[in-house]
PDB file of C-alpha atoms and ligand atoms in Angstrom:
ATOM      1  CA  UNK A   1     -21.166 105.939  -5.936  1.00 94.00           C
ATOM      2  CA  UNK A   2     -18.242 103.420  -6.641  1.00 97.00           C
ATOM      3  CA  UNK A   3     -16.326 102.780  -3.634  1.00 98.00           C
ATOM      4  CA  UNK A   4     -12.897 100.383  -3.165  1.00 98.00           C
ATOM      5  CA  UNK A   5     -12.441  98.634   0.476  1.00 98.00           C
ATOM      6  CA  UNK A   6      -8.799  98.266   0.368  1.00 98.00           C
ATOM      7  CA  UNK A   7      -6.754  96.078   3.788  1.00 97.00           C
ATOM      8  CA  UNK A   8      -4.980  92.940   3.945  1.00 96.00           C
ATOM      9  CA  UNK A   9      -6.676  89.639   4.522  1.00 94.00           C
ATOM     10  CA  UNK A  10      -9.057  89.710   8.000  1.00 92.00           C
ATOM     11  CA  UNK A  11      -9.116  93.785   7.695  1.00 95.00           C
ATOM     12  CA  UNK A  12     -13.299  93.322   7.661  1.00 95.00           C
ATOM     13  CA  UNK A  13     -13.623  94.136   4.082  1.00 97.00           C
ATOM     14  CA  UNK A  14     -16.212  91.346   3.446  1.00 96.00           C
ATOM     15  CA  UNK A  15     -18.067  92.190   6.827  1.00 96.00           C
ATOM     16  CA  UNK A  16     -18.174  95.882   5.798  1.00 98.00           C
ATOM     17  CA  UNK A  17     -19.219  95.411   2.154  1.00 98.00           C
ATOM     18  CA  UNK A  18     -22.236  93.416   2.945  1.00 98.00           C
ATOM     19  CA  UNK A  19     -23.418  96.549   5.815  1.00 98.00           C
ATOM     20  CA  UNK A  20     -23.089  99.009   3.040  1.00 98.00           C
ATOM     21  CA  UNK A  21     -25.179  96.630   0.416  1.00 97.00           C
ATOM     22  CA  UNK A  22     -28.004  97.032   3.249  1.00 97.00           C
ATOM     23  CA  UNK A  23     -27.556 100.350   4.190  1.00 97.00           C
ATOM     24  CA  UNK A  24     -27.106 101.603   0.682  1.00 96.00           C
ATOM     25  CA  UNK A  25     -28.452  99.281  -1.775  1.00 95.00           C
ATOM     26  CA  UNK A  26     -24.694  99.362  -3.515  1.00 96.00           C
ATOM     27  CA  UNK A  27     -23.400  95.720  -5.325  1.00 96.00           C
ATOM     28  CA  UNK A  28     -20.143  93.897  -3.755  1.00 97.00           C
ATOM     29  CA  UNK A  29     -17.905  92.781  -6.179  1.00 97.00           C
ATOM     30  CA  UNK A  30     -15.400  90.975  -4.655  1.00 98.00           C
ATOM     31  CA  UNK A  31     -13.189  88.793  -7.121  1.00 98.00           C
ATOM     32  CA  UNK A  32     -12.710  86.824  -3.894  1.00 97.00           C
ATOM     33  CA  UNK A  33     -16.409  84.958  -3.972  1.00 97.00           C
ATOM     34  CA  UNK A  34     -15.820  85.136  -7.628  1.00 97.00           C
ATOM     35  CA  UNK A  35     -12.944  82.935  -7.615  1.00 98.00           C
ATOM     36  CA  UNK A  36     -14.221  80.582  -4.977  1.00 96.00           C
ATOM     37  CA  UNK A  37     -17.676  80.254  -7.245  1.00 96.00           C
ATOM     38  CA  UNK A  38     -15.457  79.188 -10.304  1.00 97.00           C
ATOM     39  CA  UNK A  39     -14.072  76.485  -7.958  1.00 96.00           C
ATOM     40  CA  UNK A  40     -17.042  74.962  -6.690  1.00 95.00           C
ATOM     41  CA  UNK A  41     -18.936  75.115 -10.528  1.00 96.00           C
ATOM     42  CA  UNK A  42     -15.105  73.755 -11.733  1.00 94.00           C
ATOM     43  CA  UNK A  43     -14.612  75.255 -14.305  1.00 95.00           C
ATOM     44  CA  UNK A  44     -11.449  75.507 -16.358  1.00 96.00           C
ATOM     45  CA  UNK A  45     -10.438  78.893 -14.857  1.00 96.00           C
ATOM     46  CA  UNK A  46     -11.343  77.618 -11.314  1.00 96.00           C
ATOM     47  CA  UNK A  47      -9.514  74.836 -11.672  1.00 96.00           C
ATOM     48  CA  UNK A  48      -6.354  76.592 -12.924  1.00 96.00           C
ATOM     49  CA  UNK A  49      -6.242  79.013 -10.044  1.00 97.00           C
ATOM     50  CA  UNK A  50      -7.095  76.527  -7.329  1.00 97.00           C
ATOM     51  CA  UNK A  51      -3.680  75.623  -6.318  1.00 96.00           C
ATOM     52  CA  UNK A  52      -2.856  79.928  -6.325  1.00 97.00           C
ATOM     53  CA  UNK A  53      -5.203  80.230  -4.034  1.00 97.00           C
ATOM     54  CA  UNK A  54      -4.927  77.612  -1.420  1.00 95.00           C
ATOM     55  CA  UNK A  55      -0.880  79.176  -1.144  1.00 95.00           C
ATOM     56  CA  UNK A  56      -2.202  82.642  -0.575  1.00 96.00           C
ATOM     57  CA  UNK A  57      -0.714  83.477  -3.811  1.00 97.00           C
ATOM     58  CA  UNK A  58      -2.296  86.377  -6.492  1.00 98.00           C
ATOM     59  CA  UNK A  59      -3.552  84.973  -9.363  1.00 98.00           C
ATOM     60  CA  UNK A  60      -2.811  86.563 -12.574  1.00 98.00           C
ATOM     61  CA  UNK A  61      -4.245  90.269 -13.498  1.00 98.00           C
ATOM     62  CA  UNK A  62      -5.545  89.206 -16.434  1.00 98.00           C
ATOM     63  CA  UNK A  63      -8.350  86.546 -15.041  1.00 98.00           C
ATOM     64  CA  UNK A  64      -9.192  88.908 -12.388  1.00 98.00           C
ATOM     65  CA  UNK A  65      -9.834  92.222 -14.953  1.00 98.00           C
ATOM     66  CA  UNK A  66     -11.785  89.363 -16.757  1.00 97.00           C
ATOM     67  CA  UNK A  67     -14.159  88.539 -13.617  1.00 97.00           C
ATOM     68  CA  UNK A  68     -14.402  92.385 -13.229  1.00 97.00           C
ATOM     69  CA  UNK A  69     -15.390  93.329 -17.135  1.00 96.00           C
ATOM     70  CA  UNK A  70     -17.938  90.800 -16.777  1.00 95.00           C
ATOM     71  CA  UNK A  71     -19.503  92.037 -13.820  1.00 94.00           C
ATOM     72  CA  UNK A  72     -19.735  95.419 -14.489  1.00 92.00           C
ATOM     73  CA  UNK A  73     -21.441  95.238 -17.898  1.00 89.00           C
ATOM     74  CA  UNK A  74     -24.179  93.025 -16.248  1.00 85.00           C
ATOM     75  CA  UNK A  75     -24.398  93.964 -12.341  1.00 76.00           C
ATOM     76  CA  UNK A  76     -27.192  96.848 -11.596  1.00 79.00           C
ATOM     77  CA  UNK A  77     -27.504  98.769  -8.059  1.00 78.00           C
ATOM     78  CA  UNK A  78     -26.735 102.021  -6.014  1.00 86.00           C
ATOM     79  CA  UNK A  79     -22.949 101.930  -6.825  1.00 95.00           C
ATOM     80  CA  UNK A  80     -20.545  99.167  -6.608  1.00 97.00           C
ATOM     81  CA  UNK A  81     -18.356  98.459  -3.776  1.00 98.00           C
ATOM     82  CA  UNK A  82     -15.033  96.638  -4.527  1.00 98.00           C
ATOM     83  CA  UNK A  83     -13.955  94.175  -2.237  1.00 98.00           C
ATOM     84  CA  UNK A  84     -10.204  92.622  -2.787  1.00 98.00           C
ATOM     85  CA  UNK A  85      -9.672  94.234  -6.174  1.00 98.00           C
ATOM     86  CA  UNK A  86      -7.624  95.819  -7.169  1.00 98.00           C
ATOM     87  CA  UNK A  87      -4.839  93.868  -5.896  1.00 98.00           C
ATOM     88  CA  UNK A  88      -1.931  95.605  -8.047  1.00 98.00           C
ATOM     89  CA  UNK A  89      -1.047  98.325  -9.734  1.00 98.00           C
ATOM     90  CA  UNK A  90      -1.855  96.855 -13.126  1.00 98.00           C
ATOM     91  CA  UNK A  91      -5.655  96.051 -11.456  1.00 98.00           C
ATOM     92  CA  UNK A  92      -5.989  99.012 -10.355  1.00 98.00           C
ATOM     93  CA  UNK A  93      -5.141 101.256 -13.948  1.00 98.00           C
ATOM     94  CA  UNK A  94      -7.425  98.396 -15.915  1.00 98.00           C
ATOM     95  CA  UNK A  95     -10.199  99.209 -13.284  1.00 98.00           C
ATOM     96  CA  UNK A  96      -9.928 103.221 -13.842  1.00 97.00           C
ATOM     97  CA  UNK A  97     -10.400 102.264 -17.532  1.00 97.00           C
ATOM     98  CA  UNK A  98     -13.284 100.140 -17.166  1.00 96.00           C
ATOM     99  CA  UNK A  99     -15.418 102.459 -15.222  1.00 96.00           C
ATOM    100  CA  UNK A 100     -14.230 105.038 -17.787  1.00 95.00           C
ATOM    101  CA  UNK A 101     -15.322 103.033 -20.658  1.00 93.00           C
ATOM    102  CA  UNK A 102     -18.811 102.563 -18.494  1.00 91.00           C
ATOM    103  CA  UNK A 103     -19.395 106.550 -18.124  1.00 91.00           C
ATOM    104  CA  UNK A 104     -18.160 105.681 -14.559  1.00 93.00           C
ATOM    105  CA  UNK A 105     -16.162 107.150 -11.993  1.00 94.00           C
ATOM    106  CA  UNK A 106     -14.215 105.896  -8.644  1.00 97.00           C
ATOM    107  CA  UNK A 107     -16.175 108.253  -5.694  1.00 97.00           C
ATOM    108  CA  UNK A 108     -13.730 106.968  -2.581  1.00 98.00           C
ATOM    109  CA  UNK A 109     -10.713 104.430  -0.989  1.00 98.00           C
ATOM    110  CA  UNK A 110     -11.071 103.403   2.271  1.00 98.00           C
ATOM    111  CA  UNK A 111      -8.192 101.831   3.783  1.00 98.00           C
ATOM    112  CA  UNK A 112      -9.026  99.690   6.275  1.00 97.00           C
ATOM    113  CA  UNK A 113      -6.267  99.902   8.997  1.00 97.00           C
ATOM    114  CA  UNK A 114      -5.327  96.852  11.233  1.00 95.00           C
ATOM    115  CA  UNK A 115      -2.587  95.552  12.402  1.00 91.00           C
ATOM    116  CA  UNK A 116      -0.925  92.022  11.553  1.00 88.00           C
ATOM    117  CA  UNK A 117      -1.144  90.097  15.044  1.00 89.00           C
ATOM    118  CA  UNK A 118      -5.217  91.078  15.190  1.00 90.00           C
ATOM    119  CA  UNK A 119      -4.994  90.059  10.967  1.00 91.00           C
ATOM    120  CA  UNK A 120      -3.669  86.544  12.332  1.00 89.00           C
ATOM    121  CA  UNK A 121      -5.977  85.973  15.296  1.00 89.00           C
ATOM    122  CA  UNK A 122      -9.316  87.027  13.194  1.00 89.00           C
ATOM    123  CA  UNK A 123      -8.669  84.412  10.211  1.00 91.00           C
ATOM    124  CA  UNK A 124      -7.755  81.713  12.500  1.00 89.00           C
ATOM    125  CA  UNK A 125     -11.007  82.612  14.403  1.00 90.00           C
ATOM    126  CA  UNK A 126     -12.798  82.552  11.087  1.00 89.00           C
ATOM    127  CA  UNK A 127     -11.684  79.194  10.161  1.00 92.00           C
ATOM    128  CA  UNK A 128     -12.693  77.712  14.000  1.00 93.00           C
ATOM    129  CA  UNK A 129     -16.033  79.196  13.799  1.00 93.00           C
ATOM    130  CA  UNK A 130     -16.760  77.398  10.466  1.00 93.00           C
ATOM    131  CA  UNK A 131     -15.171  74.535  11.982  1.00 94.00           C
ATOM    132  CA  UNK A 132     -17.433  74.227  15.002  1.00 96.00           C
ATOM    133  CA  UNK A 133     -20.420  75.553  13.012  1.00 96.00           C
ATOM    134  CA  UNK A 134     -19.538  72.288  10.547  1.00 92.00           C
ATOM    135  CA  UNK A 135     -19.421  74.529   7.820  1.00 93.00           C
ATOM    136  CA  UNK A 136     -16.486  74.228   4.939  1.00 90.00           C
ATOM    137  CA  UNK A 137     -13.250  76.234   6.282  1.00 91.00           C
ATOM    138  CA  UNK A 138     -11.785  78.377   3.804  1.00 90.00           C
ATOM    139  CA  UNK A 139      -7.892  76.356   2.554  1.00 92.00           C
ATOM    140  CA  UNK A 140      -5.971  79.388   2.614  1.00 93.00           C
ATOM    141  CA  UNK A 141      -7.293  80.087   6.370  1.00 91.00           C
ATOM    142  CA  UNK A 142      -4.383  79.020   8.016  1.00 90.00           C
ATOM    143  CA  UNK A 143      -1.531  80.421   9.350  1.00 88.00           C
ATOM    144  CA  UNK A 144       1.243  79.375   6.482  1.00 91.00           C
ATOM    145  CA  UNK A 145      -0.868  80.293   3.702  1.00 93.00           C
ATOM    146  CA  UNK A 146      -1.744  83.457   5.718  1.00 92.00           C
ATOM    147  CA  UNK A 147       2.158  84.687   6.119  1.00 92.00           C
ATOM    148  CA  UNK A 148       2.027  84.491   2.218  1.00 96.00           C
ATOM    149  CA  UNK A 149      -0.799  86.491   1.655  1.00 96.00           C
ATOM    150  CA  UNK A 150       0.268  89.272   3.957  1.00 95.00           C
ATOM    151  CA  UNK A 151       3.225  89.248   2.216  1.00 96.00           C
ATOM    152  CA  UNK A 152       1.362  89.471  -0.881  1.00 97.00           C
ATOM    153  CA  UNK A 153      -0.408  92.297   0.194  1.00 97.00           C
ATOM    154  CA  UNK A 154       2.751  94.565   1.586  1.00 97.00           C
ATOM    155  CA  UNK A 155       4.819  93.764  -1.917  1.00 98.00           C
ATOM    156  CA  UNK A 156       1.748  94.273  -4.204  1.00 98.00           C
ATOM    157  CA  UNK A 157      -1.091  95.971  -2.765  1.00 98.00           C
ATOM    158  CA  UNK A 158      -0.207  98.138  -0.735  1.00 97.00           C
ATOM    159  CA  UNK A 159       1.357 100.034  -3.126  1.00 98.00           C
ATOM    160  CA  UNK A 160      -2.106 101.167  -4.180  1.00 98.00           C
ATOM    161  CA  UNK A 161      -2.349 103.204  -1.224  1.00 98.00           C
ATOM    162  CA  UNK A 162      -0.251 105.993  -2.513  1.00 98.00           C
ATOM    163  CA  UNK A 163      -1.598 105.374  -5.732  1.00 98.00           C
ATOM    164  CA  UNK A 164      -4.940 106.413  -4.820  1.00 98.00           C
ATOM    165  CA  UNK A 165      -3.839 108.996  -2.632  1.00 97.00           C
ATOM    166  CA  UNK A 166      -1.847 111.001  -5.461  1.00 97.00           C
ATOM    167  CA  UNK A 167      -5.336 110.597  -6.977  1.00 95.00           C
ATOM    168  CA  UNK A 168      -6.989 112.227  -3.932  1.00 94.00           C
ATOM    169  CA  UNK A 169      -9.669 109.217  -3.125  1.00 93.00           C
ATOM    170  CA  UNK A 170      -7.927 108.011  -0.182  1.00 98.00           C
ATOM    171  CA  UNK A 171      -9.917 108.175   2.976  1.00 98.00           C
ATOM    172  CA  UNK A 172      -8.393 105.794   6.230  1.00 98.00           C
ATOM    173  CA  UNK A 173     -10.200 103.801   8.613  1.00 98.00           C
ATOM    174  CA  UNK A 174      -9.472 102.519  12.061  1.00 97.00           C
ATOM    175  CA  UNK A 175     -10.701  98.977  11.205  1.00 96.00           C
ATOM    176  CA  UNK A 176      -9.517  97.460  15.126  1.00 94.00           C
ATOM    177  CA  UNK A 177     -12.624  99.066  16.038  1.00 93.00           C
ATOM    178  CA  UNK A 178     -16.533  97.024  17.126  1.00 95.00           C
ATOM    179  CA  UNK A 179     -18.068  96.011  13.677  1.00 97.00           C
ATOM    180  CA  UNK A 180     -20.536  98.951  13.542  1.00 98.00           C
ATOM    181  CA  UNK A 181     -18.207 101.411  15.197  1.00 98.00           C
ATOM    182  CA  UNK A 182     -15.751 100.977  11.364  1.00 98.00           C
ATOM    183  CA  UNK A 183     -19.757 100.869   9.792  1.00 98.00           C
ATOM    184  CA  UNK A 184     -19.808 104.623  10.834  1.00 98.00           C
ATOM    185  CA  UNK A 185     -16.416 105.428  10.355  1.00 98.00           C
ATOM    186  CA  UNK A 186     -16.897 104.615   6.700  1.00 98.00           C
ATOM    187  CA  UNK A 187     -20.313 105.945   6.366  1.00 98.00           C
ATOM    188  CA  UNK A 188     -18.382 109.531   7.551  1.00 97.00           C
ATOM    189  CA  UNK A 189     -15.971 108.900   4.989  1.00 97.00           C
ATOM    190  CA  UNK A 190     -18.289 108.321   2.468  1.00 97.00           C
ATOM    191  CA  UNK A 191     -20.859 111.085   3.471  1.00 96.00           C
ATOM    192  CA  UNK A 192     -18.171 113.570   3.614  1.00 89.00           C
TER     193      UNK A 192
HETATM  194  P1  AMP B 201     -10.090  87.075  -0.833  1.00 59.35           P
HETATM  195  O1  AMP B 201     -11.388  86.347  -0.700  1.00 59.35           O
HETATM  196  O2  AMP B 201     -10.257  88.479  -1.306  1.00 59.35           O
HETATM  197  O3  AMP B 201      -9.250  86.970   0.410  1.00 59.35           O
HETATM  198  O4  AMP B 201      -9.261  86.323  -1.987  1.00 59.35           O
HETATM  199  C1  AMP B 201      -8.886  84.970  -1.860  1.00 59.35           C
HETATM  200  C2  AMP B 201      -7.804  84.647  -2.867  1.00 59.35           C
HETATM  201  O5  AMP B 201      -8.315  84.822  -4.198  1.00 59.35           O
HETATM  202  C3  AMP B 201      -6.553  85.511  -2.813  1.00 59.35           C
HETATM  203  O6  AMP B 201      -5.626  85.075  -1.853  1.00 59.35           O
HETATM  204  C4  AMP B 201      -6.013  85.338  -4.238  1.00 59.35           C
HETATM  205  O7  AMP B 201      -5.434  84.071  -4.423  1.00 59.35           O
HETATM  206  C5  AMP B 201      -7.308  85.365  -5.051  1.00 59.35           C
HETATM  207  N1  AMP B 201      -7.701  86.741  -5.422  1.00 59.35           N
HETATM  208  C6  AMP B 201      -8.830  87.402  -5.035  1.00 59.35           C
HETATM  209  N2  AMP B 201      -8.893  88.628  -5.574  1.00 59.35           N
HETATM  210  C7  AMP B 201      -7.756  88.772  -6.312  1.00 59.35           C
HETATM  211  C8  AMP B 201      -7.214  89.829  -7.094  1.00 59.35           C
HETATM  212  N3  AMP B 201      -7.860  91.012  -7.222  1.00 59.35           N
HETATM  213  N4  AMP B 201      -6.022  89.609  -7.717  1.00 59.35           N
HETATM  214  C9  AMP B 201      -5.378  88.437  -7.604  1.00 59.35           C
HETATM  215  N5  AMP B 201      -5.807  87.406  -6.865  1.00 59.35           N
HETATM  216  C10 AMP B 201      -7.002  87.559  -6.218  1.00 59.35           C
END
């Protein structure tokens, strides 16, 4: 089962993505930690998109299909689960092809719905709980480079939204709830 967890930033995709690798043995893919890792090994791609990043800005379609191909013709499991891609239309058509191409199918969506003051308060949480827990705080974890990548989100993601509900995959979460009460709302979802 192949599975997209699609929300702005602070919607609990990363929270919910590792619950379903335990409870399902499925893979996260989340271009996300990919990025990040190309940072901290620093290499010429992570250097190039550092800057994007840090302003809460996409970077291009092309780098991110990239991280993606290379994933899925290595990464083995119960299904993968992706977490922050696709991020645009042109993602999301480039990932239909690649699972294609791998005998693969897209199973579900789930939108993971939150609203934007609860969006703001979790991210700033996240970045004083590293903080006090002295480990490094995520740059785009602040509020100006947060405004940005909400309004990243509304202008070019959330657009996919109708795009995979023409295709019929679409299933909605309320993600405001507990952490294990959205666990069982997707498990439904999925199991349904
Ligand atoms: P995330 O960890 O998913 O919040 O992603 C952090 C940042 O990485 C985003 O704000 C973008 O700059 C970049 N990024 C991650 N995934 C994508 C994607 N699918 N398309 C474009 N940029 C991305």
């Amino acid at each position: 089962m192949n599975i997209i967890l699609l929300g702005p930033p602070g919607a609990g995709k990363g929270t919910q993505a590792r619950i379903l690798e335990d409870k399902r043995g499925m893979v996260q893919l989340s271009t996300g930690d990919m990025l990040r890792e190309a940072r901290t090994s620093g290499t010429e791609m992570g250097q190039k998109v550092a800057a994007i990043m840090d302003a809460g800005e996409l970077v291009t379609d092309e780098i991110v299909i990239g991280l993606i191909e290379e994933k899925l013709q290595n990464a083995q499991g119960n299904g993968f689960i992706f977490d922050g891609f696709p991020r645009t239309l042109a993602q999301a058509d480039a990932l239909g092809q690649l699972l294609d191409s791998h005998g693969q199918s897209l199973d579900a969506v789930i939108e993971m719905q939150v609203n934007d003051e609860v969006l703001v308060d979790r991210i700033v949480g996240r970045a004083e709980e590293a903080r006090k827990a002295g480990q490094p705080v995520r740059a785009d974890d602040n509020e100006e480079s947060l405004k940005i990548r909400l309004m990243e989100y509304y202008k070019k993601t959330s657009p996919l939204i109708g795009y995979y509900y023409h295709a019929g995959d679409l299933s909605a979460v309320n993600g405001l709830g507990e952490i294990d009460e959205v666990a069982a709302e997707i498990s439904n979802a999925l199991d349904s």
